[in-house]
Short mmCIF file of C-alpha atoms in Angstrom, two decimals:
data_model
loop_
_atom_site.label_atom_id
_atom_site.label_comp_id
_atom_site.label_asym_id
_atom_site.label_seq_id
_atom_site.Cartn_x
_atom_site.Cartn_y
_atom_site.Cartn_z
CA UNK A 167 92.92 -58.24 43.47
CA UNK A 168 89.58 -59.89 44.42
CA UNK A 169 89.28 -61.04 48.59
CA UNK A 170 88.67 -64.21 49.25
CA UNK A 171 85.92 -62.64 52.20
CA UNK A 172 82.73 -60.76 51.30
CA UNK A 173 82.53 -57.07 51.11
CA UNK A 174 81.44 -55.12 53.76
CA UNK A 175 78.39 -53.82 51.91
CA UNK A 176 77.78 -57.82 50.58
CA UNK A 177 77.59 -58.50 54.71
CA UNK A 178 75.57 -56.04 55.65
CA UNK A 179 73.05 -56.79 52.55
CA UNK A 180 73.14 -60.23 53.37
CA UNK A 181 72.38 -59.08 56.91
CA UNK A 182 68.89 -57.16 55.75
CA UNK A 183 68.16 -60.17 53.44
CA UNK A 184 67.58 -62.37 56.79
CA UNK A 185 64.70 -59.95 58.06
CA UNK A 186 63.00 -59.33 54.36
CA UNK A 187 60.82 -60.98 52.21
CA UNK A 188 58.84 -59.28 49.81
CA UNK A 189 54.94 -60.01 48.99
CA UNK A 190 52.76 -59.49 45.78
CA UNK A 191 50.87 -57.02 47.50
CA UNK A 192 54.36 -55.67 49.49
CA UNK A 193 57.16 -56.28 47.26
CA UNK A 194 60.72 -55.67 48.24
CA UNK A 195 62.40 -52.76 46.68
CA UNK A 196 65.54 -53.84 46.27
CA UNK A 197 68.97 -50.93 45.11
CA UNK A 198 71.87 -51.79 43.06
CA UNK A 199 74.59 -48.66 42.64
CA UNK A 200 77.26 -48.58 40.47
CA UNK A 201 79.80 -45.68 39.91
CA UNK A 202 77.65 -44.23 37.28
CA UNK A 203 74.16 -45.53 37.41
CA UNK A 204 71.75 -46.95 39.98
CA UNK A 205 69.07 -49.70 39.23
CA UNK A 206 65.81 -50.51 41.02
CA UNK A 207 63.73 -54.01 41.29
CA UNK A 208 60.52 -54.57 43.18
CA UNK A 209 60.48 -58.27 43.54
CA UNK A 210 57.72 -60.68 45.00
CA UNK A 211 60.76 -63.49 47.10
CA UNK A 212 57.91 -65.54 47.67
CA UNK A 213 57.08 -66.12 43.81
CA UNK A 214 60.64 -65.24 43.22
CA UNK A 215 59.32 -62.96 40.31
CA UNK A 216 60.35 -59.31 39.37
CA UNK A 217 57.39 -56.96 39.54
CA UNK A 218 58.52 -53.88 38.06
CA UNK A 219 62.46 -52.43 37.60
CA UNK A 220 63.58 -49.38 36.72
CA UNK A 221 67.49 -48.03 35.90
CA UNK A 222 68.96 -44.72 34.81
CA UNK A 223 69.97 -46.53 31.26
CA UNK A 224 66.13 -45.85 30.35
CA UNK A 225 65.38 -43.71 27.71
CA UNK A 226 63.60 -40.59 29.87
CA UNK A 227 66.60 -40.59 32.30
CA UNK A 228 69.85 -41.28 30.48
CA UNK A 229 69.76 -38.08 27.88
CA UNK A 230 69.50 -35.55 30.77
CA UNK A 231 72.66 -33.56 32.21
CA UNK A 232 72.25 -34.16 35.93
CA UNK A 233 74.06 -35.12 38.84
CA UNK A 234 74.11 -38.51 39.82
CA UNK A 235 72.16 -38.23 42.97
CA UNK A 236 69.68 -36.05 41.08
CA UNK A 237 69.02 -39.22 38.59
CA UNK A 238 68.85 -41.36 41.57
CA UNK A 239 65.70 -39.39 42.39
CA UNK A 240 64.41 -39.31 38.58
CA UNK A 241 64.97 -43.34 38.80
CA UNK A 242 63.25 -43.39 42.48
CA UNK A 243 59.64 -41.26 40.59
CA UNK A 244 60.33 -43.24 37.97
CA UNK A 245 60.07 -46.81 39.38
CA UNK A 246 57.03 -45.57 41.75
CA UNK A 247 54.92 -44.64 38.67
CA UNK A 248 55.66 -47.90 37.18
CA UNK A 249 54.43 -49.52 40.32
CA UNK A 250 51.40 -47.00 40.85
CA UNK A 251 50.15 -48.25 37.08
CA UNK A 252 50.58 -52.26 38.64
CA UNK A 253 48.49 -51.16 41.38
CA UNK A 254 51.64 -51.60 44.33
CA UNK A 255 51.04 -49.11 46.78
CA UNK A 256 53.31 -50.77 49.38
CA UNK A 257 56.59 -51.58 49.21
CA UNK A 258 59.66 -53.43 51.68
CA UNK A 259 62.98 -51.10 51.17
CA UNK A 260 66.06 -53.30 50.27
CA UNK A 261 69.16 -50.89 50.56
CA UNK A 262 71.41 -53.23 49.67
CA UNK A 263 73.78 -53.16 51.97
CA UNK A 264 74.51 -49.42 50.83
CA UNK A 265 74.14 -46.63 53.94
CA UNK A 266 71.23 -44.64 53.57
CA UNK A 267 72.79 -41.51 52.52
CA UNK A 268 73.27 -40.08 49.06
CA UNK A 269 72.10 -41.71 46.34
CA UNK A 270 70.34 -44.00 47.83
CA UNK A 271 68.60 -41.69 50.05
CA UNK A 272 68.04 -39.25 47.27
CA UNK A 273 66.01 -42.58 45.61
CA UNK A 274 63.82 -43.30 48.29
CA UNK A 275 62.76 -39.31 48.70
CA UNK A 276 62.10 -39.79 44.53
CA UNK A 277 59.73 -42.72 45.53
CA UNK A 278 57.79 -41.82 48.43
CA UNK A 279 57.33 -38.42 46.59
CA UNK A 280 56.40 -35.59 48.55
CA UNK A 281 54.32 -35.66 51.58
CA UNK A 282 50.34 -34.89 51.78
CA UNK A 283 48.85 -32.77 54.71
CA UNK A 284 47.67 -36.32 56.58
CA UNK A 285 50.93 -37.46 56.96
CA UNK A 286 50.99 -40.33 53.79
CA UNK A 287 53.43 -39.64 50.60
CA UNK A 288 52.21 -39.05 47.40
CA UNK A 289 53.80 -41.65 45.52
CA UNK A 290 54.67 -45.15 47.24
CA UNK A 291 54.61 -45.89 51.18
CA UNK A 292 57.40 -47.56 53.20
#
């Protein structure tokens, strides 16, 4: 039976939303989980475009025999190469509403890659 108030995570999300706009050059990465996959956007609010997206339904993710959280971090290297090649370095992180914990943690490790001896990641900064 569907509630006639917002989730909790549709609050919270709603919540972040108020404090982040994403740029061209600093794009908001923006999470979407469902109960068996997990789908990335980096989106510029301010031209309302997508930049780049990434989900575990793509071909280099979906055929392996993982654990969800591990494909969380596939999708998280995956979407940061993408974004490398469009030449984002930066991005705004968008949990959605989810806690950071998880998957959704286990993403954001897979993007900011590991970390160099200076104290930057490998892969994308936020």
């Amino acid at each position: 039976m569907a509630s006639k108030q917002m989730t909790r995570r549709q609050r919270i999300h709603r919540r972040i939303r108020k404090k982040l706009k994403g740029t061209a050059e600093r794009p908001r990465m923006t999470v979407y989980r469902s109960n068996s996959h997990i789908y990335v956007q980096l989106i510029d609010d301010i031209a309302g475009t997508t930049l780049v997206s990434a989900s575990s339904k793509e071909d280099g993710i979906d055929g392996q025999n993982v654990n969800k959280s591990e494909t969380a971090r596939l999708v998280g290297g995956l979407v940061a190469k993408k974004a490398i090649e469009k030449g984002i370095n930066t991005v705004i992180f968008d949990r959605g509403g989810y806690l950071y914990h998880g998957r959704i943690k286990a993403l954001a490790e897979g993007a900011r890659g590991a970390q160099k001896e200076d104290g930057s990641n490998e892969l994308l900064q936020f």
